[in-house]
Amino acid sequence: MNAETARRVDGARTRLVAAGAVAVAGVLLLTGCGDQTGSGNDDGKAAGGSKSAPLADKLPKEIRDKGVIRVGSDLAYAPVEFKDKSGGVIGIDPDIAAAMGKQLGVKFEFENGTFDTLVTGLRSNRYDIAMSAMTDTKDRQNGVDSDTGKKVGEGVDFVDYFNAGVSIYTPKGKTQGIKTWDDLCGKKIVVQRGTVSHDLAKAQAKKCPKGKTLGIQAFDDDQQAQTRLRSGGADAGSSDFPVAAYAVKTTGGGKAFEIVGDQVEAAPYGIAVAKDKTQLRDALQAALNAIIENGEYGKIVAKWGVEAGAVKESGINGGK
């Protein structure tokens, strides 16, 4: 989603997404979340292209031989991907990856990295893919810097797997009349660096009238931004809606933050793959469509209370 073209979603969809995301914390209390690092091939039979992995032959040979897909991810973005108290990697993305791994006969190994370096990690071959609540946008597909409009890299392909919008949240009881992005002029906002929220904040800052500057504080991860807001260092924060809703529900026992206004229009999350790895891209899409068809995908989004963001079919480069 490009900041310049973001629009409000209709009220019915906003309420639907909100109802799903508010259930996240309750679901977490009822379902044990084990360590998903390595993608959860519990019986060990999926790795290596056994009969239990019907799509293994779609993968590039070098990945089949290794039995591992290296995943670059910012593991501080609950409930999409984060670490539990024991250090295990859990969340929506690790669960989806684990289900895909059963189809492909490989393990998805999540490696922690700051969000704004993940695409660079793909280019340097540090990761095979990036899966980190990354919004599929034309700029990212084309390797264009959203600030300058200049081409800075070859871009990536996206395998789309979920839809999510962006929300604003404030300290609870201290909304200061903030309901829209225009209301942020003259105030301070915290965001995670390199995200769509960051893009939206920079676009809004250009629109603010003289004397009402929007101060933007960008951090390496969303938890740092939330900590800054909670300490009184800013007036508002912005994150993808599932993340903002989770923070509102869980931080300070639900007494720290509140969401204000409507989320901006949902856009697809995509698994980022280097442009020259089309075989890997297509194998990932096939695995996603397989778990959508067999019902595993539906169980995962229901487990995390985010059914409203589910897709009926995986697409390639569907972002605008």
Tab-separated table of C-alpha atoms in Angstrom:
chain	number	residue	atom	x	y	z
A	1	MET	CA	0.000	0.000	0.000
A	2	ASN	CA	1.384	3.408	-0.932
A	3	ALA	CA	0.874	6.164	1.600
A	4	GLU	CA	-0.336	8.613	-1.038
A	5	THR	CA	-3.198	6.388	-2.146
A	6	ALA	CA	-4.405	5.028	1.188
A	7	ARG	CA	-8.161	5.314	1.722
A	8	ARG	CA	-10.602	4.498	4.507
A	9	VAL	CA	-12.138	1.089	4.557
A	10	ASP	CA	-15.933	0.951	4.852
A	11	GLY	CA	-17.340	0.710	8.372
A	12	ALA	CA	-18.616	-2.841	8.009
A	13	ARG	CA	-15.208	-4.237	7.108
A	14	THR	CA	-13.486	-2.236	9.842
A	15	ARG	CA	-15.799	-3.684	12.475
A	16	LEU	CA	-15.300	-7.177	11.080
A	17	VAL	CA	-11.517	-6.944	11.266
A	18	ALA	CA	-11.683	-5.399	14.714
A	19	ALA	CA	-13.878	-8.182	16.033
A	20	GLY	CA	-11.421	-10.779	14.766
A	21	ALA	CA	-8.279	-9.115	16.073
A	22	VAL	CA	-9.688	-8.364	19.519
A	23	ALA	CA	-10.055	-12.116	19.974
A	24	VAL	CA	-6.307	-12.654	19.541
A	25	ALA	CA	-5.265	-12.376	23.151
A	26	GLY	CA	-8.069	-14.589	24.369
A	27	VAL	CA	-7.162	-17.249	21.856
A	28	LEU	CA	-3.553	-17.122	23.014
A	29	LEU	CA	-4.639	-17.841	26.566
A	30	LEU	CA	-6.567	-20.897	25.463
A	31	THR	CA	-4.079	-22.372	22.990
A	32	GLY	CA	-0.552	-23.355	23.911
A	33	CYS	CA	1.993	-21.783	21.564
A	34	GLY	CA	5.070	-23.936	21.152
A	35	ASP	CA	8.338	-22.990	19.534
A	36	GLN	CA	7.799	-22.735	15.778
A	37	THR	CA	11.456	-22.198	14.975
A	38	GLY	CA	12.355	-24.577	12.148
A	39	SER	CA	8.723	-24.724	10.996
A	40	GLY	CA	7.292	-27.482	13.075
A	41	ASN	CA	7.811	-30.701	11.120
A	42	ASP	CA	6.905	-32.541	14.289
A	43	ASP	CA	7.218	-36.094	13.029
A	44	GLY	CA	10.343	-35.426	10.995
A	45	LYS	CA	8.842	-37.116	7.962
A	46	ALA	CA	8.195	-33.993	5.905
A	47	ALA	CA	11.822	-32.931	5.549
A	48	GLY	CA	13.732	-34.268	2.593
A	49	GLY	CA	10.892	-34.740	0.136
A	50	SER	CA	9.194	-37.851	1.503
A	51	LYS	CA	5.769	-39.057	0.409
A	52	SER	CA	4.188	-36.828	3.043
A	53	ALA	CA	5.454	-33.765	1.133
A	54	PRO	CA	3.498	-33.757	-2.149
A	55	LEU	CA	5.004	-30.522	-3.482
A	56	ALA	CA	8.667	-31.173	-2.725
A	57	ASP	CA	9.579	-31.600	-6.394
A	58	LYS	CA	8.495	-28.014	-7.095
A	59	LEU	CA	11.383	-26.611	-5.079
A	60	PRO	CA	14.822	-25.812	-6.546
A	61	LYS	CA	17.146	-28.792	-6.125
A	62	GLU	CA	19.599	-26.922	-3.889
A	63	ILE	CA	16.841	-26.162	-1.378
A	64	ARG	CA	15.480	-29.723	-1.528
A	65	ASP	CA	18.965	-31.007	-0.829
A	66	LYS	CA	19.434	-28.693	2.161
A	67	GLY	CA	15.946	-29.335	3.473
A	68	VAL	CA	15.787	-25.776	4.790
A	69	ILE	CA	14.363	-22.426	3.708
A	70	ARG	CA	16.069	-19.544	5.519
A	71	VAL	CA	13.520	-16.900	6.490
A	72	GLY	CA	14.450	-13.297	7.267
A	73	SER	CA	11.970	-11.863	9.767
A	74	ASP	CA	11.625	-9.124	12.366
A	75	LEU	CA	10.705	-11.254	15.369
A	76	ALA	CA	9.222	-8.434	17.425
A	77	TYR	CA	5.869	-7.942	15.710
A	78	ALA	CA	3.277	-9.770	17.775
A	79	PRO	CA	1.019	-11.492	16.904
A	80	VAL	CA	2.416	-11.936	13.376
A	81	GLU	CA	5.858	-13.136	14.438
A	82	PHE	CA	7.497	-12.853	17.855
A	83	LYS	CA	9.302	-14.802	20.559
A	84	ASP	CA	7.598	-16.375	23.541
A	85	LYS	CA	9.038	-16.247	27.065
A	86	SER	CA	11.267	-19.235	26.380
A	87	GLY	CA	12.673	-17.689	23.189
A	88	GLY	CA	10.640	-19.823	20.791
A	89	VAL	CA	9.416	-18.204	17.579
A	90	ILE	CA	5.623	-18.097	17.391
A	91	GLY	CA	2.884	-16.236	15.551
A	92	ILE	CA	0.771	-16.198	12.415
A	93	ASP	CA	3.694	-16.301	9.984
A	94	PRO	CA	5.618	-19.155	11.673
A	95	ASP	CA	2.437	-21.234	11.824
A	96	ILE	CA	1.701	-20.654	8.127
A	97	ALA	CA	5.332	-21.456	7.271
A	98	ALA	CA	5.158	-24.692	9.263
A	99	ALA	CA	2.093	-25.800	7.321
A	100	MET	CA	3.792	-24.918	4.029
A	101	GLY	CA	6.855	-26.877	5.114
A	102	LYS	CA	4.776	-30.044	5.360
A	103	GLN	CA	3.723	-29.590	1.740
A	104	LEU	CA	7.244	-28.842	0.502
A	105	GLY	CA	9.243	-31.260	2.658
A	106	VAL	CA	11.503	-28.598	4.158
A	107	LYS	CA	11.948	-26.684	7.392
A	108	PHE	CA	11.408	-22.920	7.473
A	109	GLU	CA	14.084	-21.527	9.782
A	110	PHE	CA	13.331	-18.003	11.007
A	111	GLU	CA	16.319	-15.685	11.455
A	112	ASN	CA	15.857	-12.389	13.288
A	113	GLY	CA	16.670	-9.129	11.521
A	114	THR	CA	15.531	-5.511	11.559
A	115	PHE	CA	12.656	-4.963	9.162
A	116	ASP	CA	14.339	-2.383	6.945
A	117	THR	CA	17.291	-4.723	6.220
A	118	LEU	CA	15.320	-7.809	5.156
A	119	VAL	CA	15.222	-7.052	1.423
A	120	THR	CA	18.951	-6.291	1.506
A	121	GLY	CA	19.408	-9.680	3.170
A	122	LEU	CA	17.671	-11.310	0.212
A	123	ARG	CA	19.985	-9.566	-2.241
A	124	SER	CA	23.066	-10.708	-0.306
A	125	ASN	CA	21.701	-14.293	-0.121
A	126	ARG	CA	21.608	-14.212	3.664
A	127	TYR	CA	17.972	-15.337	3.449
A	128	ASP	CA	16.062	-17.354	0.885
A	129	ILE	CA	12.848	-15.438	1.599
A	130	ALA	CA	11.569	-12.653	3.826
A	131	MET	CA	8.331	-13.323	5.712
A	132	SER	CA	7.619	-10.545	8.156
A	133	ALA	CA	4.196	-8.904	7.761
A	134	MET	CA	5.694	-7.181	4.719
A	135	THR	CA	3.146	-5.239	2.694
A	136	ASP	CA	3.285	-6.011	-1.018
A	137	THR	CA	3.692	-2.661	-2.806
A	138	LYS	CA	4.660	-1.673	-6.351
A	139	ASP	CA	7.627	0.258	-4.981
A	140	ARG	CA	8.994	-2.831	-3.256
A	141	GLN	CA	8.303	-4.954	-6.327
A	142	ASN	CA	10.232	-2.492	-8.490
A	143	GLY	CA	13.020	-1.642	-6.047
A	144	VAL	CA	11.954	1.997	-5.756
A	145	ASP	CA	12.616	4.169	-2.701
A	146	SER	CA	9.184	5.400	-1.617
A	147	ASP	CA	10.666	8.683	-0.338
A	148	THR	CA	12.617	9.736	-3.413
A	149	GLY	CA	10.865	7.781	-6.167
A	150	LYS	CA	14.302	6.639	-7.352
A	151	LYS	CA	15.215	3.052	-8.173
A	152	VAL	CA	17.577	1.674	-5.546
A	153	GLY	CA	17.532	-2.073	-6.271
A	154	GLU	CA	16.158	-4.796	-8.465
A	155	GLY	CA	13.055	-5.258	-6.318
A	156	VAL	CA	11.407	-8.483	-5.199
A	157	ASP	CA	8.457	-10.677	-6.080
A	158	PHE	CA	5.728	-11.265	-3.516
A	159	VAL	CA	3.681	-14.364	-2.796
A	160	ASP	CA	0.593	-12.851	-1.163
A	161	TYR	CA	-0.963	-14.658	1.807
A	162	PHE	CA	-2.926	-12.260	4.062
A	163	ASN	CA	-4.603	-8.823	4.122
A	164	ALA	CA	-4.130	-6.144	6.780
A	165	GLY	CA	-4.697	-2.421	7.188
A	166	VAL	CA	-2.892	0.187	9.293
A	167	SER	CA	-4.150	1.760	12.534
A	168	ILE	CA	-3.285	4.631	14.863
A	169	TYR	CA	-3.230	4.069	18.625
A	170	THR	CA	-2.669	6.422	21.574
A	171	PRO	CA	-2.144	6.170	25.323
A	172	LYS	CA	-5.439	5.069	26.838
A	173	GLY	CA	-7.569	8.027	27.814
A	174	LYS	CA	-5.200	10.502	26.142
A	175	THR	CA	-6.378	10.587	22.547
A	176	GLN	CA	-6.088	14.405	22.282
A	177	GLY	CA	-8.818	14.337	19.669
A	178	ILE	CA	-6.767	12.150	17.291
A	179	LYS	CA	-8.988	10.170	14.933
A	180	THR	CA	-7.389	10.632	11.510
A	181	TRP	CA	-3.915	11.128	10.083
A	182	ASP	CA	-4.678	14.834	9.624
A	183	ASP	CA	-5.191	15.103	13.391
A	184	LEU	CA	-1.545	14.170	13.926
A	185	CYS	CA	-0.243	17.514	12.662
A	186	GLY	CA	1.463	19.319	15.542
A	187	LYS	CA	2.005	16.052	17.423
A	188	LYS	CA	4.582	13.256	17.684
A	189	ILE	CA	4.145	9.711	16.367
A	190	VAL	CA	6.208	6.555	16.872
A	191	VAL	CA	6.560	3.939	14.112
A	192	GLN	CA	8.772	1.070	13.069
A	193	ARG	CA	11.355	2.127	10.505
A	194	GLY	CA	10.736	1.084	6.885
A	195	THR	CA	7.096	0.064	7.373
A	196	VAL	CA	3.953	1.318	5.656
A	197	SER	CA	3.135	3.177	8.878
A	198	HIS	CA	6.447	5.003	8.465
A	199	ASP	CA	5.571	5.833	4.848
A	200	LEU	CA	2.140	7.118	5.863
A	201	ALA	CA	3.641	9.293	8.586
A	202	LYS	CA	6.167	10.830	6.186
A	203	ALA	CA	3.441	11.485	3.616
A	204	GLN	CA	1.254	13.120	6.266
A	205	ALA	CA	4.144	15.283	7.492
A	206	LYS	CA	4.370	16.831	4.020
A	207	LYS	CA	0.682	17.795	4.209
A	208	CYS	CA	0.796	19.451	7.638
A	209	PRO	CA	0.456	23.251	7.650
A	210	LYS	CA	3.267	25.543	8.695
A	211	GLY	CA	3.628	25.684	12.440
A	212	LYS	CA	2.031	22.265	12.993
A	213	THR	CA	4.891	19.898	12.227
A	214	LEU	CA	4.358	16.176	12.618
A	215	GLY	CA	7.276	14.774	14.579
A	216	ILE	CA	8.211	11.231	13.510
A	217	GLN	CA	10.238	8.906	15.724
A	218	ALA	CA	11.237	5.730	13.860
A	219	PHE	CA	12.578	2.655	15.662
A	220	ASP	CA	14.171	-0.643	14.665
A	221	ASP	CA	11.194	-2.625	15.938
A	222	ASP	CA	7.613	-2.044	16.994
A	223	GLN	CA	8.200	-2.930	20.639
A	224	GLN	CA	10.687	-0.075	20.952
A	225	ALA	CA	8.117	2.293	19.472
A	226	GLN	CA	5.456	1.091	21.919
A	227	THR	CA	7.840	1.548	24.846
A	228	ARG	CA	8.549	5.124	23.759
A	229	LEU	CA	4.842	5.924	23.516
A	230	ARG	CA	4.080	4.339	26.866
A	231	SER	CA	6.815	6.400	28.531
A	232	GLY	CA	5.185	9.624	27.351
A	233	GLY	CA	7.695	10.402	24.612
A	234	ALA	CA	5.058	10.714	21.888
A	235	ASP	CA	1.352	11.295	21.340
A	236	ALA	CA	0.470	8.339	19.112
A	237	GLY	CA	1.796	5.230	17.388
A	238	SER	CA	0.919	3.386	14.212
A	239	SER	CA	1.200	-0.280	13.235
A	240	ASP	CA	-0.527	-2.834	11.065
A	241	PHE	CA	-3.984	-3.385	12.504
A	242	PRO	CA	-3.415	-6.924	13.917
A	243	VAL	CA	-0.296	-5.669	15.706
A	244	ALA	CA	-1.950	-2.522	17.051
A	245	ALA	CA	-4.963	-4.514	18.264
A	246	TYR	CA	-2.695	-7.042	19.987
A	247	ALA	CA	-0.732	-4.251	21.699
A	248	VAL	CA	-3.948	-2.600	22.888
A	249	LYS	CA	-5.270	-5.895	24.251
A	250	THR	CA	-2.113	-7.092	26.003
A	251	THR	CA	0.131	-4.154	26.996
A	252	GLY	CA	-0.254	-3.186	30.620
A	253	GLY	CA	-3.095	-5.620	31.031
A	254	GLY	CA	-5.034	-3.756	28.368
A	255	LYS	CA	-4.726	-0.424	30.184
A	256	ALA	CA	-1.883	1.186	28.204
A	257	PHE	CA	-3.235	1.973	24.717
A	258	GLU	CA	-6.378	2.409	22.663
A	259	ILE	CA	-7.004	2.394	18.919
A	260	VAL	CA	-8.397	5.623	17.481
A	261	GLY	CA	-10.300	6.120	14.239
A	262	ASP	CA	-10.539	3.654	11.378
A	263	GLN	CA	-7.762	1.663	9.789
A	264	VAL	CA	-6.670	2.579	6.300
A	265	GLU	CA	-7.544	0.217	3.475
A	266	ALA	CA	-6.172	-3.276	3.784
A	267	ALA	CA	-3.339	-4.379	1.511
A	268	PRO	CA	-1.713	-7.791	1.032
A	269	TYR	CA	1.116	-9.172	3.100
A	270	GLY	CA	3.560	-10.976	0.848
A	271	ILE	CA	6.450	-13.405	1.205
A	272	ALA	CA	9.347	-11.615	-0.511
A	273	VAL	CA	11.483	-13.609	-2.946
A	274	ALA	CA	14.367	-12.439	-5.125
A	275	LYS	CA	13.342	-11.721	-8.720
A	276	ASP	CA	15.623	-14.430	-10.117
A	277	LYS	CA	14.166	-17.188	-7.884
A	278	THR	CA	10.963	-17.805	-9.798
A	279	GLN	CA	10.948	-21.557	-9.127
A	280	LEU	CA	11.074	-20.949	-5.385
A	281	ARG	CA	8.388	-18.261	-5.690
A	282	ASP	CA	6.058	-20.592	-7.578
A	283	ALA	CA	6.668	-23.452	-5.132
A	284	LEU	CA	5.723	-21.194	-2.228
A	285	GLN	CA	2.541	-20.128	-3.982
A	286	ALA	CA	1.624	-23.763	-4.656
A	287	ALA	CA	2.185	-24.632	-0.984
A	288	LEU	CA	0.058	-21.722	0.184
A	289	ASN	CA	-2.790	-22.665	-2.116
A	290	ALA	CA	-2.521	-26.257	-0.921
A	291	ILE	CA	-2.917	-25.327	2.756
A	292	ILE	CA	-5.769	-22.964	1.901
A	293	GLU	CA	-7.515	-25.815	0.078
A	294	ASN	CA	-6.904	-28.452	2.762
A	295	GLY	CA	-8.094	-26.198	5.587
A	296	GLU	CA	-4.833	-25.803	7.534
A	297	TYR	CA	-4.596	-22.106	6.646
A	298	GLY	CA	-8.112	-21.501	7.941
A	299	LYS	CA	-7.314	-23.181	11.245
A	300	ILE	CA	-4.223	-20.994	11.684
A	301	VAL	CA	-5.956	-17.665	11.118
A	302	ALA	CA	-8.800	-18.808	13.385
A	303	LYS	CA	-6.306	-19.766	16.104
A	304	TRP	CA	-4.945	-16.211	16.090
A	305	GLY	CA	-8.357	-14.567	15.738
A	306	VAL	CA	-7.591	-12.875	12.407
A	307	GLU	CA	-10.001	-14.632	10.053
A	308	ALA	CA	-11.087	-11.325	8.509
A	309	GLY	CA	-7.641	-10.934	6.918
A	310	ALA	CA	-7.634	-14.389	5.311
A	311	VAL	CA	-7.262	-14.787	1.558
A	312	LYS	CA	-9.108	-17.359	-0.545
A	313	GLU	CA	-6.190	-17.824	-2.918
A	314	SER	CA	-2.530	-16.862	-2.960
A	315	GLY	CA	-1.521	-14.382	-5.660
A	316	ILE	CA	1.742	-13.009	-7.037
A	317	ASN	CA	2.536	-9.272	-6.791
A	318	GLY	CA	-1.006	-8.225	-6.012
A	319	GLY	CA	-0.003	-5.025	-4.206
A	320	LYS	CA	-0.631	-1.565	-5.606
